[in-house]
């Protein structure tokens, strides 16, 4: 009878330990903060400003506009991201393209260049690439 009781207690302790570990993992995920980034570009496509790892999208966009505004007066938010990476290509005629995703920087570069061309870019060049802290390799 004692062996049966010990087995039930052991099973209950294993279950409690597994449950505690699962709750700890979930609480860690819940505490992980989202990170936001943004790029603002001048309408002429000649200047841009970046921001990354902000606690809100609004903060990220304000910071990107401020950074771009130091170089140009006609800046607008071009692309904002949440827990992601982005690559941006800009053409001489102000067309631009972007690509996001956690894949490789080279893949984002190629997709951003292709999107810039689809947007009517005459001579597209890869301008920049950045990731929020949550997605950095």
Coordinates of N, CA, C and O in Angstrom, one line a residue:
X1 N 0.8 -1.2 0.0 CA 0.0 0.0 0.0 C 0.9 1.3 0.0 O 0.6 2.2 -0.6
X2 N 2.0 1.2 0.7 CA 2.9 2.4 0.8 C 3.5 2.7 -0.5 O 3.7 3.8 -0.9
X3 N 3.9 1.6 -1.3 CA 4.5 1.8 -2.6 C 3.5 2.5 -3.6 O 3.9 3.4 -4.3
X4 N 2.2 2.2 -3.5 CA 1.2 2.8 -4.3 C 1.1 4.3 -4.0 O 1.0 5.2 -4.9
X5 N 1.1 4.6 -2.7 CA 1.0 6.0 -2.2 C 2.2 6.8 -2.6 O 2.1 7.9 -3.1
X6 N 3.4 6.2 -2.5 CA 4.6 6.9 -2.9 C 4.6 7.2 -4.4 O 5.0 8.3 -4.9
X7 N 4.1 6.3 -5.2 CA 4.0 6.5 -6.7 C 3.1 7.7 -7.0 O 3.4 8.5 -7.9
X8 N 2.0 7.8 -6.3 CA 1.0 8.9 -6.5 C 1.6 10.2 -6.1 O 1.4 11.2 -6.8
X9 N 2.3 10.2 -5.0 CA 3.0 11.5 -4.6 C 4.0 11.9 -5.6 O 4.1 13.1 -5.9
X10 N 4.8 10.9 -6.0 CA 5.9 11.2 -7.0 C 5.3 11.8 -8.3 O 5.8 12.8 -8.8
X11 N 4.2 11.2 -8.8 CA 3.5 11.7 -10.0 C 3.0 13.1 -9.7 O 3.1 13.9 -10.6
X12 N 2.4 13.3 -8.6 CA 1.9 14.6 -8.3 C 3.0 15.7 -8.2 O 2.8 16.8 -8.7
X13 N 4.1 15.3 -7.7 CA 5.3 16.2 -7.6 C 5.8 16.5 -9.0 O 6.2 17.7 -9.3
X14 N 5.9 15.5 -9.9 CA 6.3 15.7 -11.2 C 5.4 16.7 -12.0 O 5.8 17.6 -12.7
X15 N 4.1 16.4 -11.8 CA 3.1 17.3 -12.4 C 3.2 18.7 -11.9 O 3.2 19.7 -12.7
X16 N 3.4 18.9 -10.6 CA 3.5 20.2 -10.1 C 4.8 20.9 -10.6 O 4.7 22.1 -10.9
X17 N 5.8 20.2 -10.7 CA 7.1 20.8 -11.2 C 6.9 21.2 -12.7 O 7.4 22.3 -13.1
X18 N 6.3 20.4 -13.5 CA 6.0 20.7 -14.9 C 5.1 21.9 -15.0 O 5.4 22.7 -15.9
X19 N 4.1 21.9 -14.2 CA 3.2 23.0 -14.2 C 3.9 24.3 -13.9 O 3.7 25.4 -14.5
X20 N 4.7 24.3 -12.8 CA 5.5 25.5 -12.4 C 6.4 25.9 -13.5 O 6.5 27.1 -13.8
X21 N 7.1 25.0 -14.2 CA 8.0 25.4 -15.3 C 7.3 26.0 -16.4 O 7.7 27.0 -17.0
X22 N 6.1 25.5 -16.7 CA 5.3 26.0 -17.8 C 4.8 27.4 -17.5 O 4.8 28.3 -18.3
X23 N 4.4 27.6 -16.3 CA 3.9 29.0 -15.8 C 5.1 30.0 -15.8 O 4.9 31.1 -16.2
X24 N 6.2 29.5 -15.4 CA 7.4 30.4 -15.5 C 7.8 30.8 -16.9 O 8.0 32.0 -17.2
X25 N 7.7 29.9 -17.8 CA 8.0 30.1 -19.2 C 7.0 31.1 -19.8 O 7.3 32.1 -20.4
X26 N 5.7 30.9 -19.5 CA 4.7 31.8 -20.0 C 4.8 33.2 -19.4 O 4.6 34.2 -20.1
X27 N 5.1 33.3 -18.1 CA 5.3 34.6 -17.5 C 6.5 35.4 -18.1 O 6.4 36.6 -18.3
X28 N 7.5 34.6 -18.5 CA 8.7 35.3 -19.2 C 8.3 35.8 -20.5 O 8.7 36.8 -21.0
X29 N 7.5 35.0 -21.3 CA 7.0 35.5 -22.6 C 6.1 36.7 -22.4 O 6.2 37.6 -23.2
X30 N 5.3 36.7 -21.4 CA 4.4 37.9 -21.2 C 5.2 39.1 -20.9 O 4.8 40.2 -21.2
X31 N 6.3 38.9 -20.2 CA 7.1 40.1 -19.8 C 8.0 40.6 -20.9 O 8.5 41.7 -20.8
X32 N 8.3 39.8 -21.9 CA 9.1 40.2 -23.0 C 8.4 41.4 -23.7 O 7.3 41.4 -24.0
X33 N 9.2 42.5 -23.9 CA 8.6 43.7 -24.5 C 8.7 43.7 -26.0 O 9.8 43.3 -26.5
X34 N 7.7 44.2 -26.7 CA 7.8 44.4 -28.1 C 8.8 45.6 -28.3 O 8.8 46.5 -27.5
X35 N 9.5 45.5 -29.4 CA 10.4 46.6 -29.8 C 10.0 47.1 -31.2 O 9.7 46.3 -32.1
X36 N 10.0 48.4 -31.4 CA 9.6 49.0 -32.6 C 10.7 49.8 -33.2 O 11.5 50.4 -32.6
X37 N 10.7 49.9 -34.5 CA 11.6 50.7 -35.3 C 10.9 51.4 -36.5 O 9.8 51.0 -36.8
X38 N 11.5 52.4 -37.0 CA 10.9 53.1 -38.1 C 12.0 53.8 -39.0 O 13.1 54.0 -38.5
X39 N 11.6 54.0 -40.2 CA 12.4 54.8 -41.1 C 11.5 55.9 -41.7 O 10.4 55.6 -42.1
X40 N 12.0 57.1 -41.7 CA 11.4 58.2 -42.3 C 12.2 58.7 -43.5 O 13.5 58.6 -43.4
X41 N 11.6 59.1 -44.6 CA 12.3 59.5 -45.7 C 11.8 60.8 -46.2 O 10.6 61.1 -46.1
X42 N 12.7 61.6 -46.8 CA 12.3 62.8 -47.5 C 11.5 62.5 -48.7 O 11.7 61.4 -49.3
X43 N 10.5 63.3 -49.1 CA 9.7 63.0 -50.3 C 10.5 63.0 -51.5 O 10.2 62.3 -52.5
X44 N 11.7 63.7 -51.5 CA 12.6 63.6 -52.7 C 13.4 62.4 -52.7 O 14.1 62.1 -53.6
X45 N 13.4 61.6 -51.6 CA 14.1 60.4 -51.5 C 15.6 60.5 -51.3 O 16.4 59.6 -51.5
X46 N 16.0 61.8 -51.0 CA 17.5 62.0 -50.8 C 18.0 61.8 -49.4 O 19.2 61.6 -49.2
X47 N 17.1 61.9 -48.4 CA 17.5 61.7 -47.0 C 16.6 60.8 -46.3 O 15.5 60.6 -46.6
X48 N 17.1 60.2 -45.2 CA 16.3 59.3 -44.4 C 16.8 59.3 -43.0 O 18.0 59.7 -42.7
X49 N 16.0 58.9 -42.0 CA 16.4 58.8 -40.6 C 15.8 57.5 -40.1 O 14.7 57.1 -40.4
X50 N 16.6 56.9 -39.2 CA 16.2 55.6 -38.6 C 16.0 55.7 -37.1 O 16.5 56.6 -36.5
X51 N 15.2 54.8 -36.6 CA 15.0 54.6 -35.2 C 14.8 53.2 -34.9 O 14.1 52.5 -35.7
X52 N 15.3 52.7 -33.8 CA 15.1 51.3 -33.5 C 15.0 51.1 -32.0 O 15.5 51.9 -31.2
X53 N 14.3 50.0 -31.6 CA 14.2 49.5 -30.2 C 13.5 50.5 -29.3 O 13.9 50.7 -28.2
X54 N 12.4 51.0 -29.8 CA 11.5 51.9 -29.0 C 10.4 51.0 -28.4 O 10.1 50.0 -28.9
X55 N 9.8 51.5 -27.3 CA 8.8 50.8 -26.6 C 7.4 50.9 -27.2 O 6.5 50.2 -26.9
X56 N 7.2 51.9 -28.2 CA 6.0 52.1 -28.9 C 6.2 52.5 -30.3 O 7.3 53.0 -30.6
X57 N 5.3 52.2 -31.2 CA 5.4 52.6 -32.6 C 5.4 54.1 -32.7 O 6.2 54.6 -33.5
X58 N 4.6 54.8 -31.9 CA 4.6 56.3 -31.9 C 6.0 56.8 -31.6 O 6.5 57.8 -32.3
X59 N 6.7 56.3 -30.6 CA 8.0 56.7 -30.2 C 9.0 56.5 -31.4 O 9.8 57.4 -31.7
X60 N 8.9 55.3 -32.0 CA 9.8 55.0 -33.1 C 9.6 55.9 -34.3 O 10.6 56.4 -34.9
X61 N 8.4 56.2 -34.6 CA 8.1 57.1 -35.7 C 8.5 58.5 -35.5 O 9.1 59.2 -36.3
X62 N 8.3 59.0 -34.2 CA 8.8 60.4 -33.9 C 10.3 60.4 -34.0 O 10.8 61.4 -34.5
X63 N 11.0 59.4 -33.5 CA 12.4 59.4 -33.5 C 13.0 59.4 -35.0 O 13.9 60.1 -35.3
X64 N 12.3 58.6 -35.8 CA 12.8 58.5 -37.2 C 12.5 59.9 -37.9 O 13.4 60.3 -38.7
X65 N 11.4 60.5 -37.7 CA 11.1 61.8 -38.3 C 12.1 62.9 -37.8 O 12.5 63.7 -38.6
X66 N 12.4 62.8 -36.5 CA 13.4 63.7 -36.0 C 14.8 63.5 -36.6 O 15.4 64.5 -37.0
X67 N 15.2 62.3 -36.7 CA 16.5 62.0 -37.4 C 16.5 62.5 -38.8 O 17.5 63.1 -39.3
X68 N 15.5 62.2 -39.6 CA 15.4 62.6 -41.0 C 15.3 64.1 -41.0 O 15.9 64.7 -41.9
X69 N 14.5 64.7 -40.1 CA 14.3 66.2 -40.1 C 15.6 67.0 -39.9 O 15.7 68.2 -40.2
X70 N 16.7 66.3 -39.4 CA 17.9 67.0 -39.3 C 18.6 67.2 -40.6 O 19.6 68.0 -40.7
X71 N 18.1 66.5 -41.6 CA 18.8 66.5 -43.0 C 17.8 67.1 -44.0 O 18.3 67.5 -45.1
X72 N 16.5 67.0 -43.8 CA 15.6 67.4 -44.8 C 14.3 68.0 -44.1 O 14.0 67.6 -43.0
X73 N 13.5 68.8 -44.8 CA 12.3 69.3 -44.3 C 11.0 68.6 -44.7 O 10.0 68.9 -44.2
X74 N 11.2 67.7 -45.6 CA 10.0 67.1 -46.2 C 9.9 65.6 -45.8 O 9.5 64.7 -46.6
X75 N 10.2 65.2 -44.6 CA 10.2 63.8 -44.2 C 8.9 63.3 -43.8 O 8.0 64.0 -43.2
X76 N 8.6 62.1 -44.2 CA 7.4 61.3 -43.8 C 7.8 59.9 -43.4 O 8.8 59.4 -43.9
X77 N 7.0 59.3 -42.5 CA 7.3 57.9 -42.1 C 7.2 57.0 -43.4 O 6.1 57.1 -44.1
X78 N 8.2 56.2 -43.7 CA 8.2 55.4 -44.8 C 7.8 53.9 -44.4 O 6.9 53.3 -45.1
X79 N 8.4 53.4 -43.4 CA 8.1 52.0 -42.9 C 8.4 51.9 -41.5 O 9.4 52.4 -41.0
X80 N 7.5 51.3 -40.7 CA 7.7 51.0 -39.3 C 7.6 49.5 -39.1 O 6.9 48.8 -39.8
X81 N 8.3 49.0 -38.1 CA 8.3 47.6 -37.8 C 8.2 47.3 -36.4 O 8.4 48.1 -35.5
X82 N 7.7 46.1 -36.1 CA 7.6 45.6 -34.7 C 8.3 44.2 -34.6 O 7.9 43.3 -35.4
X83 N 9.3 44.1 -33.8 CA 10.0 42.9 -33.6 C 10.4 42.3 -34.9 O 10.1 41.1 -35.2
X84 N 11.1 43.0 -35.8 CA 11.3 42.6 -37.1 C 12.6 43.2 -37.6 O 13.3 44.0 -37.0
X85 N 13.0 42.9 -38.9 CA 14.1 43.5 -39.6 C 13.6 44.1 -40.9 O 12.6 43.6 -41.4
X86 N 14.2 45.1 -41.4 CA 13.8 45.7 -42.6 C 15.0 46.2 -43.4 O 16.0 46.6 -42.9
X87 N 14.9 46.0 -44.7 CA 15.9 46.5 -45.7 C 15.2 47.5 -46.6 O 14.1 47.3 -46.9
X88 N 16.0 48.6 -46.9 CA 15.4 49.6 -47.7 C 16.3 50.0 -48.9 O 17.5 50.1 -48.8
X89 N 15.6 50.1 -50.1 CA 16.4 50.5 -51.3 C 15.7 51.8 -51.8 O 14.5 52.0 -51.7
X90 N 16.6 52.7 -52.3 CA 16.1 54.0 -52.8 C 16.7 54.2 -54.2 O 17.8 53.9 -54.5
X91 N 15.8 54.9 -55.0 CA 16.2 55.2 -56.4 C 16.5 56.7 -56.5 O 16.1 57.5 -55.7
X92 N 17.3 57.0 -57.6 CA 17.6 58.4 -57.8 C 16.3 59.3 -58.1 O 16.3 60.4 -57.8
X93 N 15.3 58.6 -58.6 CA 14.0 59.4 -58.9 C 13.1 59.4 -57.7 O 11.9 59.6 -57.8
X94 N 13.6 59.0 -56.5 CA 12.8 59.0 -55.2 C 11.9 57.8 -55.0 O 11.2 57.7 -54.0
X95 N 11.9 56.9 -56.0 CA 11.1 55.6 -55.7 C 11.9 54.9 -54.6 O 13.1 55.0 -54.5
X96 N 11.1 54.0 -53.9 CA 11.8 53.3 -52.8 C 11.1 52.0 -52.7 O 9.9 51.8 -53.0
X97 N 11.8 51.0 -52.1 CA 11.2 49.7 -51.8 C 11.7 49.2 -50.5 O 12.8 49.6 -50.1
X98 N 11.0 48.4 -49.8 CA 11.4 47.8 -48.5 C 11.0 46.3 -48.5 O 10.2 45.9 -49.2
X99 N 11.7 45.6 -47.6 CA 11.5 44.2 -47.4 C 11.7 43.9 -45.9 O 12.7 44.3 -45.4
X100 N 10.8 43.2 -45.3 CA 10.9 42.8 -43.9 C 11.0 41.3 -43.8 O 10.9 40.6 -44.8
X101 N 11.3 40.8 -42.6 CA 11.3 39.4 -42.4 C 12.6 39.0 -41.7 O 13.6 39.7 -41.8
X102 N 12.5 37.9 -40.9 CA 13.6 37.4 -40.1 C 14.6 36.6 -40.9 O 15.5 36.0 -40.3
X103 N 14.5 36.6 -42.2 CA 15.4 35.8 -43.1 C 16.8 36.6 -43.2 O 17.0 37.5 -42.4
X104 N 17.6 36.3 -44.1 CA 18.9 36.9 -44.2 C 18.9 38.3 -44.7 O 18.0 38.7 -45.4
X105 N 19.9 39.1 -44.3 CA 20.0 40.5 -44.8 C 20.1 40.5 -46.3 O 19.6 41.4 -46.9
X106 N 20.9 39.6 -46.9 CA 21.0 39.5 -48.3 C 19.7 39.3 -49.0 O 19.4 39.9 -50.0
X107 N 18.8 38.4 -48.5 CA 17.5 38.2 -49.0 C 16.7 39.5 -49.0 O 16.0 39.9 -49.9
X108 N 16.7 40.2 -47.8 CA 16.0 41.5 -47.7 C 16.5 42.5 -48.7 O 15.8 43.3 -49.3
X109 N 17.8 42.5 -48.9 CA 18.4 43.5 -49.8 C 17.9 43.2 -51.2 O 17.5 44.1 -51.9
X110 N 17.9 42.0 -51.6 CA 17.4 41.6 -53.0 C 15.9 42.0 -53.1 O 15.5 42.5 -54.2
X111 N 15.1 41.6 -52.1 CA 13.7 41.9 -52.2 C 13.4 43.4 -52.2 O 12.5 43.9 -52.9
X112 N 14.2 44.2 -51.4 CA 14.0 45.6 -51.4 C 14.3 46.3 -52.7 O 13.6 47.2 -53.2
X113 N 15.4 45.8 -53.3 CA 15.8 46.3 -54.6 C 14.8 46.0 -55.7 O 14.4 46.8 -56.5
X114 N 14.2 44.8 -55.7 CA 13.2 44.4 -56.6 C 11.9 45.2 -56.4 O 11.3 45.7 -57.4
X115 N 11.6 45.5 -55.1 CA 10.4 46.3 -54.9 C 10.6 47.8 -55.3 O 9.7 48.4 -55.8
X116 N 11.8 48.3 -55.1 CA 12.1 49.6 -55.6 C 11.9 49.7 -57.1 O 11.3 50.7 -57.6
X117 N 12.4 48.7 -57.8 CA 12.2 48.7 -59.3 C 10.8 48.6 -59.6 O 10.3 49.4 -60.5
X118 N 10.0 47.8 -58.9 CA 8.5 47.7 -59.2 C 7.8 49.0 -58.9 O 6.8 49.3 -59.6
X119 N 8.4 49.8 -58.0 CA 7.8 51.1 -57.7 C 8.2 52.2 -58.7 O 7.9 53.4 -58.5
X120 N 8.9 51.8 -59.7 CA 9.3 52.8 -60.7 C 10.7 53.3 -60.6 O 11.0 54.3 -61.2
X121 N 11.5 52.7 -59.7 CA 12.8 53.2 -59.5 C 13.7 53.1 -60.7 O 13.7 52.1 -61.4
X122 N 14.4 54.2 -61.0 CA 15.3 54.2 -62.2 C 16.6 53.4 -61.9 O 16.9 52.4 -62.5
X123 N 17.3 53.9 -60.9 CA 18.6 53.2 -60.5 C 18.5 53.0 -59.0 O 18.8 53.9 -58.2
X124 N 18.0 51.9 -58.6 CA 17.8 51.6 -57.2 C 19.1 51.1 -56.5 O 19.9 50.3 -57.1
X125 N 19.4 51.6 -55.3 CA 20.5 51.2 -54.6 C 20.1 50.8 -53.2 O 19.1 51.4 -52.6
X126 N 20.7 49.9 -52.6 CA 20.4 49.5 -51.2 C 20.9 50.5 -50.3 O 22.0 50.9 -50.2
X127 N 19.9 51.1 -49.5 CA 20.3 52.2 -48.6 C 20.6 51.8 -47.2 O 21.6 52.3 -46.6
X128 N 19.8 50.9 -46.6 CA 20.0 50.6 -45.2 C 19.3 49.3 -44.8 O 18.4 48.9 -45.5
X129 N 19.7 48.8 -43.7 CA 19.1 47.6 -43.1 C 19.2 47.7 -41.6 O 20.2 48.2 -41.1
X130 N 18.1 47.4 -40.9 CA 18.2 47.3 -39.4 C 17.2 46.4 -38.9 O 16.2 46.0 -39.5
X131 N 17.4 45.9 -37.6 CA 16.5 45.0 -36.9 C 16.3 45.6 -35.5 O 17.1 46.3 -35.0
X132 N 15.1 45.3 -35.0 CA 14.8 45.6 -33.6 C 15.6 44.6 -32.8 O 15.9 43.5 -33.2
X133 N 15.8 45.0 -31.5 CA 16.6 44.1 -30.6 C 16.1 42.7 -30.5 O 16.9 41.8 -30.4
X134 N 14.8 42.6 -30.5 CA 14.2 41.2 -30.3 C 14.5 40.3 -31.5 O 14.4 39.1 -31.3
X135 N 15.0 40.8 -32.6 CA 15.2 39.9 -33.8 C 16.7 39.9 -34.2 O 17.0 39.3 -35.2
X136 N 17.5 40.6 -33.5 CA 19.0 40.6 -33.9 C 19.5 39.2 -33.7 O 19.3 38.5 -32.7
X137 N 20.3 38.7 -34.7 CA 20.9 37.4 -34.7 C 21.9 37.3 -33.6 O 22.4 38.2 -33.1

